[in-house]
Coordinates of N, CA and C in Angstrom, one line a residue:
Chain A
X181 N -12.8 -8.3 7.5 CA -13.4 -7.0 7.4 C -13.2 -6.5 5.9
X182 N -14.1 -6.1 5.3 CA -14.0 -5.8 3.9 C -13.4 -4.4 3.9
X183 N -12.7 -4.0 2.8 CA -12.0 -2.9 2.7 C -13.0 -1.8 2.1
X184 N -12.4 -0.7 1.6 CA -13.1 0.3 0.9 C -13.4 -0.2 -0.5
X185 N -14.6 -0.1 -1.0 CA -15.0 -0.7 -2.2 C -15.4 0.5 -3.2
X186 N -14.8 0.7 -4.4 CA -15.2 1.7 -5.3 C -15.8 1.0 -6.5
X187 N -16.8 1.5 -7.2 CA -17.4 1.1 -8.3 C -17.8 2.2 -9.2
X188 N -17.7 2.0 -10.5 CA -17.0 1.0 -11.2 C -15.5 1.1 -11.1
X189 N -14.7 0.1 -11.5 CA -13.2 0.3 -11.5 C -12.8 1.1 -12.7
X190 N -13.5 1.0 -13.9 CA -13.1 1.6 -15.1 C -14.2 2.2 -15.7
X191 N -14.2 3.4 -16.3 CA -15.2 4.1 -16.9 C -14.6 4.9 -18.1
X192 N -15.4 5.0 -19.2 CA -15.1 5.8 -20.3 C -16.3 6.6 -20.6
X193 N -16.0 7.9 -20.6 CA -17.1 8.9 -21.0 C -16.7 9.8 -22.0
X194 N -17.7 10.4 -22.6 CA -17.5 11.6 -23.7 C -17.5 12.9 -23.0
X195 N -16.9 13.8 -23.5 CA -16.9 15.2 -23.2 C -18.3 15.7 -23.1
X196 N -18.6 16.4 -22.0 CA -20.0 16.9 -21.9 C -20.9 16.0 -21.1
X197 N -20.5 14.8 -21.1 CA -21.4 13.9 -20.3 C -21.2 14.2 -18.7
X198 N -22.0 13.3 -18.0 CA -21.8 13.5 -16.5 C -21.5 12.1 -16.0
X199 N -21.0 11.9 -14.8 CA -20.6 10.6 -14.3 C -20.9 10.6 -12.8
X200 N -21.2 9.5 -12.4 CA -21.4 9.3 -11.0 C -20.5 8.0 -10.5
X201 N -19.7 8.2 -9.5 CA -18.8 7.2 -8.9 C -19.3 6.9 -7.5
X202 N -19.1 5.7 -7.1 CA -19.7 5.2 -5.8 C -18.5 4.7 -4.9
X203 N -18.7 4.9 -3.6 CA -17.7 4.4 -2.7 C -18.4 3.8 -1.4
X204 N -18.1 2.6 -1.0 CA -18.6 2.0 0.1 C -17.5 2.0 1.2
X205 N -17.5 2.7 2.2 CA -16.4 2.7 3.2 C -16.4 1.4 4.0
X206 N -15.3 1.3 4.8 CA -15.2 0.3 5.7 C -16.3 0.3 6.7
X207 N -16.9 -0.8 7.1 CA -18.0 -0.8 8.1 C -17.6 -0.1 9.4
X208 N -18.4 0.7 9.8 CA -18.2 1.6 11.0 C -17.5 3.0 10.8
X209 N -16.9 3.1 9.5 CA -16.3 4.4 9.2 C -17.4 5.4 8.8
X210 N -17.3 6.6 9.4 CA -18.2 7.6 9.1 C -17.7 8.7 8.1
X211 N -16.4 8.8 8.1 CA -15.8 9.8 7.3 C -15.4 9.3 5.9
X212 N -15.8 9.9 4.9 CA -15.4 9.5 3.5 C -14.7 10.7 2.8
X213 N -13.7 10.5 2.2 CA -13.0 11.6 1.4 C -12.8 11.1 0.0
X214 N -12.7 12.1 -0.9 CA -12.5 11.7 -2.3 C -11.2 12.5 -2.7
X215 N -10.4 11.9 -3.6 CA -9.2 12.4 -4.1 C -9.2 12.2 -5.6
X216 N -8.5 13.1 -6.3 CA -8.2 13.0 -7.7 C -6.8 12.7 -7.8
X217 N -6.3 11.6 -8.7 CA -5.0 11.4 -8.9 C -4.7 11.5 -10.4
X218 N -3.7 12.4 -10.7 CA -3.3 12.4 -12.0 C -1.7 12.6 -12.2
X219 N -1.2 12.1 -13.2 CA 0.4 12.2 -13.3 C 0.9 13.5 -13.1
X220 N 0.1 14.6 -13.6 CA 0.7 16.0 -13.6 C 0.4 16.6 -12.1
X221 N -0.7 16.4 -11.6 CA -1.1 17.1 -10.4 C -1.0 16.3 -9.0
X222 N -0.7 14.9 -9.2 CA -0.7 14.1 -8.1 C -2.0 13.8 -7.4
X223 N -1.9 13.6 -6.2 CA -3.1 13.4 -5.4 C -3.7 14.7 -4.8
X224 N -4.9 15.0 -5.2 CA -5.5 16.2 -4.8 C -6.8 16.0 -4.2
X225 N -7.1 16.6 -3.0 CA -8.2 16.4 -2.2 C -9.5 17.2 -3.0
X226 N -10.6 16.3 -3.0 CA -11.7 16.8 -3.5 C -12.7 17.3 -2.5
X227 N -13.2 16.5 -1.7 CA -14.0 16.7 -0.5 C -14.1 15.7 0.4
X228 N -14.7 16.0 1.6 CA -14.8 15.0 2.7 C -16.3 15.1 3.3
X229 N -16.9 13.9 3.5 CA -18.1 13.9 4.1 C -18.1 13.1 5.4
X230 N -18.9 13.7 6.2 CA -19.0 13.0 7.6 C -20.5 13.1 8.0
X231 N -21.2 11.9 8.3 CA -22.6 11.9 8.8 C -23.4 12.8 7.7
X232 N -23.2 12.5 6.5 CA -24.0 13.0 5.4 C -23.7 14.5 5.1
X233 N -22.8 15.1 5.8 CA -22.5 16.5 5.5 C -21.2 16.7 5.0
X234 N -21.1 17.6 4.0 CA -19.8 17.9 3.5 C -18.9 18.8 4.6
X235 N -17.9 18.2 5.0 CA -17.2 18.9 6.1 C -16.1 19.7 5.5
X236 N -15.5 19.4 4.3 CA -14.3 20.0 3.8 C -14.3 19.9 2.3
X237 N -13.8 20.9 1.6 CA -13.9 20.9 0.2 C -12.6 21.5 -0.4
X238 N -12.1 20.8 -1.5 CA -10.8 21.2 -2.1 C -11.1 22.2 -3.1
X239 N -10.0 22.5 -3.9 CA -10.2 23.6 -4.8 C -10.5 23.1 -6.3
X240 N -11.7 22.7 -6.3 CA -12.2 22.0 -7.5 C -13.4 22.8 -8.0
X241 N -13.8 23.0 -9.3 CA -14.9 23.6 -9.7 C -16.2 22.9 -9.3
X242 N -17.2 23.7 -9.4 CA -18.5 23.2 -8.9 C -19.1 22.1 -9.7
X243 N -18.4 21.8 -10.9 CA -18.8 20.6 -11.5 C -18.7 19.2 -10.8
X244 N -17.7 19.3 -9.8 CA -17.5 18.2 -8.9 C -18.3 18.3 -7.7
X245 N -19.2 17.3 -7.4 CA -20.0 17.4 -6.2 C -20.0 16.0 -5.6
X246 N -20.6 15.8 -4.5 CA -20.7 14.6 -3.9 C -21.8 14.5 -2.9
X247 N -22.0 13.5 -2.3 CA -23.0 13.3 -1.2 C -22.6 12.0 -0.4
X248 N -23.3 12.0 0.7 CA -23.0 10.7 1.5 C -24.4 10.3 2.1
X249 N -24.7 9.1 2.1 CA -26.0 8.6 2.6 C -25.8 8.1 4.0
X250 N -27.1 7.9 4.6 CA -27.2 7.6 6.0 C -26.3 6.3 6.4
X251 N -26.1 5.5 5.4 CA -25.2 4.2 5.7 C -23.7 4.5 5.5
X252 N -23.4 5.8 5.3 CA -22.0 6.3 5.0 C -21.4 6.0 3.7
X253 N -22.3 5.3 2.9 CA -21.8 5.2 1.5 C -21.8 6.5 0.8
X254 N -20.8 6.7 -0.1 CA -20.8 8.1 -0.7 C -20.8 8.0 -2.3
X255 N -21.2 9.0 -2.9 CA -21.1 9.1 -4.3 C -20.5 10.4 -4.8
X256 N -19.7 10.5 -5.7 CA -19.3 11.8 -6.3 C -19.8 11.8 -7.7
X257 N -20.1 13.0 -8.2 CA -20.6 13.3 -9.5 C -19.7 14.4 -10.2
X258 N -19.5 14.2 -11.5 CA -18.8 15.2 -12.3 C -19.6 15.4 -13.4
X259 N -20.1 16.7 -13.4 CA -21.0 17.2 -14.6 C -20.1 17.7 -15.7
X260 N -20.7 17.8 -17.0 CA -20.0 18.4 -18.0 C -18.5 18.1 -18.1
X261 N -18.4 16.8 -18.3 CA -16.9 16.3 -18.4 C -16.0 17.0 -19.3
X262 N -14.8 17.1 -18.8 CA -13.7 17.7 -19.8 C -12.6 16.6 -19.9
X263 N -11.9 16.9 -20.9 CA -10.7 15.9 -21.2 C -9.8 15.7 -19.8
X264 N -9.6 16.9 -19.3 CA -8.7 17.0 -18.1 C -9.3 16.3 -16.8
X265 N -10.6 15.9 -16.9 CA -11.1 15.1 -15.8 C -10.6 13.8 -15.7
X266 N -10.0 13.3 -16.9 CA -9.5 12.0 -16.8 C -8.4 11.7 -15.8
X267 N -8.7 10.8 -14.9 CA -7.9 10.6 -13.6 C -8.4 9.3 -13.0
X268 N -7.6 9.0 -11.9 CA -8.0 8.0 -11.0 C -8.6 8.7 -9.8
X269 N -9.8 8.3 -9.5 CA -10.6 8.8 -8.3 C -10.5 8.0 -7.3
X270 N -10.1 8.4 -6.2 CA -9.8 7.6 -5.0 C -10.7 8.0 -3.9
X271 N -11.3 7.0 -3.2 CA -12.2 7.2 -2.0 C -11.4 6.8 -0.8
X272 N -11.5 7.5 0.3 CA -10.8 7.0 1.5 C -11.8 7.1 2.7
X273 N -11.7 6.1 3.6 CA -12.6 6.2 4.7 C -11.7 6.1 6.0
X274 N -12.2 6.7 7.0 CA -11.6 6.6 8.3 C -12.6 6.4 9.5
X275 N -12.1 6.0 10.6 CA -13.0 5.5 11.6 C -13.5 6.7 12.5
X276 N -12.6 7.6 12.9 CA -12.9 8.6 14.0 C -13.5 9.7 13.3
X277 N -14.2 10.4 14.1 CA -14.9 11.6 13.7 C -14.0 12.9 13.8
X278 N -12.8 12.7 14.1 CA -11.9 13.8 14.0 C -10.7 13.4 13.1
X279 N -9.9 14.2 12.7 CA -8.9 13.9 11.9 C -7.6 13.2 12.6
X280 N -6.5 13.2 12.0 CA -5.4 12.7 12.5 C -5.4 11.2 12.7
X281 N -6.0 10.5 11.9 CA -6.0 9.1 11.9 C -5.8 8.5 10.4
X282 N -5.4 7.5 10.3 CA -5.1 7.0 9.0 C -6.3 6.9 8.1
X283 N -6.4 7.2 6.9 CA -7.4 7.0 5.9 C -7.1 5.7 5.1
X284 N -8.1 4.9 4.9 CA -8.0 3.7 4.2 C -8.4 3.9 2.8
X285 N -7.7 3.6 1.9 CA -8.1 3.9 0.4 C -8.7 2.6 -0.3
X286 N -9.6 3.0 -1.2 CA -10.1 2.0 -2.1 C -9.1 1.8 -3.4
X287 N -9.4 0.9 -4.3 CA -8.6 0.8 -5.4 C -8.8 1.9 -6.4
X288 N -9.9 2.7 -6.3 CA -10.0 3.7 -7.4 C -10.9 3.5 -8.4
X289 N -11.3 4.5 -9.1 CA -12.1 4.3 -10.3 C -11.3 5.0 -11.4
X290 N -11.0 4.4 -12.4 CA -10.2 5.0 -13.5 C -11.1 5.6 -14.5
X291 N -11.2 6.9 -14.6 CA -12.1 7.6 -15.5 C -11.3 8.2 -16.6
X292 N -11.7 7.9 -17.9 CA -11.2 8.3 -19.1 C -12.3 9.0 -19.8
X293 N -11.9 10.3 -20.1 CA -12.8 11.2 -21.0 C -12.3 11.4 -22.2
X294 N -13.1 10.9 -23.3 CA -12.8 11.1 -24.7 C -13.5 12.1 -25.5
Chain B
X114 N 2.0 29.3 1.1 CA 1.0 28.5 1.0 C 1.2 27.1 1.5
X115 N 0.3 26.2 1.5 CA 0.5 24.8 2.0 C 0.9 24.1 0.9
X116 N 2.0 23.1 1.1 CA 2.5 22.3 0.1 C 3.3 21.3 0.9
X117 N 3.3 20.1 0.2 CA 4.2 19.0 0.7 C 5.1 18.6 -0.5
X118 N 6.2 18.5 -0.4 CA 7.0 18.1 -1.6 C 8.1 17.1 -1.3
X119 N 8.6 16.4 -2.3 CA 9.6 15.4 -2.1 C 10.8 15.8 -2.8
X120 N 12.0 15.6 -2.3 CA 13.2 16.0 -2.8 C 13.6 15.2 -4.0
X121 N 13.3 13.8 -4.0 CA 13.8 13.0 -5.1 C 12.5 12.3 -5.7
X122 N 12.4 12.4 -7.0 CA 11.2 11.8 -7.7 C 11.5 10.3 -7.9
X123 N 12.7 9.8 -8.0 CA 13.0 8.3 -8.3 C 14.0 8.0 -7.3
X124 N 14.0 6.7 -6.7 CA 15.1 6.2 -5.9 C 15.3 4.9 -6.3
X125 N 16.6 4.5 -6.7 CA 16.9 3.0 -6.9 C 17.8 2.4 -5.9
X126 N 17.5 1.3 -5.2 CA 18.4 0.8 -4.2 C 18.5 -0.8 -4.5
X127 N 19.6 -1.2 -3.9 CA 19.9 -2.7 -4.1 C 19.1 -3.5 -3.0
X128 N 18.6 -4.5 -3.5 CA 17.9 -5.4 -2.6 C 18.8 -5.8 -1.3
X129 N 18.1 -5.5 -0.1 CA 18.8 -5.7 1.1 C 19.4 -4.5 1.8
X130 N 19.6 -3.5 0.9 CA 20.0 -2.2 1.4 C 18.9 -1.4 2.1
X131 N 19.4 -0.3 2.9 CA 18.3 0.6 3.4 C 17.9 1.6 2.4
X132 N 16.6 2.1 2.6 CA 16.1 3.2 1.6 C 15.8 4.3 2.5
X133 N 16.0 5.5 2.0 CA 15.6 6.7 2.7 C 14.8 7.6 1.8
X134 N 13.5 7.8 2.1 CA 12.7 8.7 1.1 C 12.4 10.0 1.9
X135 N 12.7 11.1 1.3 CA 12.5 12.4 2.0 C 11.3 13.2 1.6
X136 N 10.9 14.1 2.5 CA 9.8 14.9 2.2 C 9.8 16.2 3.0
X137 N 9.5 17.4 2.3 CA 9.5 18.6 2.9 C 8.1 19.1 3.0
X138 N 7.7 19.8 4.1 CA 6.4 20.3 4.1 C 6.5 21.7 4.6
X139 N 5.5 22.7 4.2 CA 5.7 24.1 4.4 C 4.8 24.6 5.5
X140 N 3.8 23.8 5.8 CA 2.8 24.3 6.8 C 3.3 23.9 8.3
X141 N 3.8 24.9 9.0 CA 4.3 24.6 10.3 C 3.2 24.2 11.3
X142 N 2.0 24.5 10.8 CA 0.8 24.3 11.8 C 0.3 22.8 11.6
X143 N 0.8 22.1 10.6 CA 0.4 20.7 10.4 C 0.9 19.9 11.6
X144 N 0.0 19.0 12.1 CA 0.5 18.2 13.2 C 0.3 16.8 13.2
X145 N 0.1 16.4 11.9 CA -0.1 14.8 11.7 C 0.4 14.5 10.4
X146 N 1.1 13.6 10.2 CA 1.7 13.2 9.0 C 1.8 11.6 8.7
X147 N 1.5 11.3 7.4 CA 1.5 9.8 7.1 C 2.3 9.5 5.9
X148 N 2.8 8.3 5.8 CA 3.5 7.8 4.7 C 2.5 6.7 4.1
X149 N 2.4 6.8 2.7 CA 1.5 5.9 2.1 C 2.4 5.2 0.9
X150 N 2.1 4.0 0.6 CA 2.7 3.3 -0.5 C 1.8 2.9 -1.4
X151 N 2.0 3.3 -2.8 CA 1.0 2.9 -3.8 C 1.6 2.1 -4.8
X152 N 1.2 0.8 -5.0 CA 1.6 -0.1 -6.0 C 0.7 0.1 -7.3
X153 N 1.3 -0.3 -8.4 CA 0.6 0.0 -9.6 C -0.8 -0.7 -9.6
X154 N -1.8 0.1 -9.9 CA -3.1 -0.4 -10.2 C -4.0 -0.4 -8.8
X155 N -3.3 0.0 -7.7 CA -3.8 0.0 -6.3 C -4.0 1.4 -5.7
X156 N -4.8 1.4 -4.8 CA -4.9 2.7 -4.0 C -3.8 2.8 -3.0
X157 N -3.5 3.9 -2.4 CA -2.5 4.0 -1.5 C -2.7 3.3 -0.3
X158 N -1.6 2.8 0.3 CA -1.7 1.9 1.4 C -1.0 2.5 2.6
X159 N -1.6 2.5 3.8 CA -1.0 3.2 4.9 C 0.2 2.4 5.3
X160 N 1.4 3.2 5.7 CA 2.5 2.5 6.1 C 2.7 2.9 7.5
X161 N 2.9 4.2 7.8 CA 3.2 4.6 9.1 C 2.7 6.0 9.3
X162 N 2.4 6.5 10.6 CA 2.1 7.9 10.7 C 2.8 8.5 12.0
X163 N 2.9 9.8 12.1 CA 3.6 10.2 13.3 C 2.9 11.6 13.5
X164 N 2.7 11.9 14.8 CA 2.2 13.2 15.3 C 3.4 14.2 15.5
X165 N 3.1 15.5 15.6 CA 4.0 16.5 15.6 C 4.7 16.4 17.0
X166 N 4.2 15.9 18.0 CA 4.8 15.9 19.3 C 5.9 14.7 19.4
X167 N 6.1 14.2 18.3 CA 7.0 13.0 18.3 C 8.1 13.3 17.2
X168 N 9.3 12.8 17.4 CA 10.4 13.0 16.4 C 10.7 11.7 15.7
X169 N 10.2 10.6 16.2 CA 10.6 9.4 15.6 C 9.5 8.4 15.9
X170 N 9.3 7.5 14.9 CA 8.2 6.3 15.2 C 8.7 5.2 14.3
X171 N 8.7 4.1 14.9 CA 9.2 2.8 14.2 C 7.9 1.8 14.0
X172 N 8.1 1.2 12.8 CA 7.1 0.1 12.7 C 8.0 -1.1 12.2
X173 N 7.4 -2.0 11.5 CA 8.1 -3.2 11.0 C 8.8 -2.8 9.8
X174 N 10.1 -2.8 10.0 CA 11.1 -2.3 8.9 C 11.0 -1.0 8.6
X175 N 10.2 -0.2 9.1 CA 10.1 1.2 8.6 C 10.2 2.1 9.9
X176 N 10.8 3.2 9.5 CA 10.9 4.3 10.6 C 10.7 5.6 10.0
X177 N 9.9 6.5 10.5 CA 9.6 7.7 10.1 C 10.2 8.7 11.1
X178 N 11.0 9.7 10.6 CA 11.5 10.7 11.4 C 10.9 12.2 11.1
X179 N 10.8 12.9 11.8 CA 10.2 14.2 11.8 C 11.0 15.2 12.3
X180 N 11.4 16.3 11.6 CA 12.3 17.3 12.1 C 11.4 18.6 11.8
X181 N 10.7 19.0 12.9 CA 9.9 20.3 12.8 C 10.7 21.6 12.6
X182 N 12.0 21.6 13.1 CA 12.6 22.7 12.9 C 12.9 23.1 11.3
X183 N 13.2 22.1 10.5 CA 13.4 22.3 9.1 C 12.3 21.9 8.3
X184 N 11.1 21.5 8.9 CA 9.9 20.9 8.3 C 10.2 19.8 7.4
X185 N 10.9 18.7 7.9 CA 11.4 17.7 7.0 C 10.8 16.3 7.6
X186 N 10.4 15.6 6.8 CA 9.9 14.2 7.1 C 10.7 13.2 6.3
X187 N 11.1 12.0 6.9 CA 11.7 11.0 6.1 C 11.1 9.6 6.4
X188 N 11.2 8.7 5.5 CA 10.8 7.3 5.7 C 11.9 6.5 5.4
X189 N 12.4 5.6 6.5 CA 13.5 4.8 6.2 C 13.0 3.4 6.2
X190 N 13.3 2.6 5.1 CA 13.0 1.2 5.1 C 14.2 0.4 5.1
X191 N 14.2 -0.5 6.0 CA 15.4 -1.3 6.4 C 15.3 -2.7 5.5
X192 N 16.4 -3.0 5.1 CA 16.6 -4.2 4.3 C 15.5 -4.4 3.1
X193 N 15.7 -3.4 2.3 CA 14.7 -3.2 1.2 C 14.5 -4.5 0.5
X194 N 13.2 -4.8 0.2 CA 12.9 -6.0 -0.6 C 12.2 -5.7 -1.9
X195 N 12.2 -6.5 -2.9 CA 11.4 -6.4 -4.2 C 10.0 -5.9 -4.0
X196 N 9.3 -6.4 -3.0 CA 8.0 -6.0 -2.6 C 7.8 -4.6 -2.2
X197 N 8.9 -4.0 -2.0 CA 8.9 -2.5 -1.6 C 8.8 -1.6 -2.7
X198 N 9.0 -2.2 -3.9 CA 9.0 -1.4 -5.1 C 7.6 -0.7 -5.3
X199 N 7.5 0.7 -5.3 CA 6.2 1.3 -5.4 C 6.5 2.8 -5.4
X200 N 5.5 3.5 -5.4 CA 5.5 4.9 -5.2 C 5.1 5.3 -3.8
X201 N 6.0 6.1 -3.1 CA 5.7 6.4 -1.7 C 5.3 8.0 -1.8
X202 N 4.2 8.2 -0.9 CA 3.8 9.6 -0.8 C 3.8 9.9 0.7
X203 N 4.3 11.2 1.0 CA 3.9 11.6 2.3 C 2.8 12.5 2.2
X204 N 2.1 12.7 3.4 CA 0.9 13.5 3.4 C 0.7 14.2 4.8
X205 N 0.3 15.3 4.8 CA 0.0 16.1 6.1 C -1.4 16.4 6.1
X206 N -1.9 16.5 7.4 CA -3.3 17.0 7.6 C -3.1 18.5 7.9
X207 N -3.9 19.2 7.2 CA -3.9 20.7 7.3 C -5.1 21.3 7.9
X208 N -6.1 20.6 8.2 CA -7.2 21.0 8.9 C -7.5 20.5 10.2
X209 N -8.2 21.1 11.0 CA -8.2 20.6 12.4 C -9.0 19.4 12.7
X210 N -10.0 19.2 11.9 CA -10.8 18.0 12.1 C -11.3 17.1 11.1
X211 N -10.7 17.3 9.9 CA -11.2 16.6 8.7 C -10.2 15.7 8.2
X212 N -10.4 15.1 7.2 CA -9.5 14.2 6.6 C -8.8 14.8 5.3
X213 N -8.6 16.1 5.3 CA -8.0 16.8 4.1 C -6.5 16.7 4.2
X214 N -6.0 15.6 3.6 CA -4.6 15.4 3.4 C -4.1 16.1 2.2
X215 N -2.9 16.7 2.5 CA -2.1 17.3 1.4 C -1.1 16.4 1.0
X216 N -0.9 15.8 -0.1 CA 0.0 14.7 -0.4 C 1.2 15.4 -1.2
X217 N 2.3 14.8 -1.1 CA 3.6 15.2 -1.8 C 3.4 14.6 -3.2
X218 N 4.2 14.9 -4.1 CA 4.2 14.3 -5.5 C 4.6 12.9 -5.6
X219 N 5.3 12.4 -4.6 CA 5.6 10.9 -4.6 C 7.1 10.5 -5.1
X220 N 7.6 9.6 -4.6 CA 8.9 9.1 -4.9 C 8.7 7.6 -5.4
X221 N 9.2 7.4 -6.6 CA 9.2 5.9 -7.0 C 10.4 5.3 -6.5
X222 N 10.2 4.2 -5.8 CA 11.2 3.4 -5.3 C 11.4 2.0 -6.1
X223 N 12.5 1.9 -6.7 CA 12.9 0.7 -7.5 C 13.9 -0.1 -6.8
X224 N 13.6 -1.3 -6.5 CA 14.5 -2.3 -5.7 C 15.2 -3.2 -6.8
X225 N 16.6 -3.0 -6.9 CA 17.3 -3.8 -7.9 C 17.8 -5.1 -7.3
X226 N 17.7 -6.2 -8.1 CA 18.1 -7.4 -7.6 C 19.6 -7.7 -7.4

């Protein structure tokens, strides 16, 4: 069974640009969550999607957005990139439609903003 | 506010010894906790979970203890091996039906030969 797949693995962007990251969850998983990981802030929750609907959102500015498709694949978009957006962006999927179950993480997309 | 924190940012243990990684949480309403292991260049990997109606849960070489009275969580690794070297995160679920985990800052475990 394939794990969570994130593409691309590495990305370099310039300030002011926008970026789109992709996540393919484990087959059968309908919940997809996104996290930002930085050395200073650790792992922080961005948002969660379930059945194409955003179910939960963390404390990030509106420049961070996402969506989920009917096949559960998800994308997140960051517009007007800032240097501080440089981070490892992690996607996690889970099987159940309620919480309290383990989330399986992908290897992440390393975004560098220059 | 809601927060999950670790007492020790780094931990060094001798190979073969037992390791104990601690975590404090502040949201008494949280009822589900997970320990994740993250190796360099990889995403977090599930180790073990525990629900708030339990005090202890054991896995293969790992045990999680939950003390709701003092809002404390610990991960015990028996007979620590070099492959256990990684950063360990505790996480709690703070919403009722989503996957909004609040992660602690992490503890780096180094296993000495």
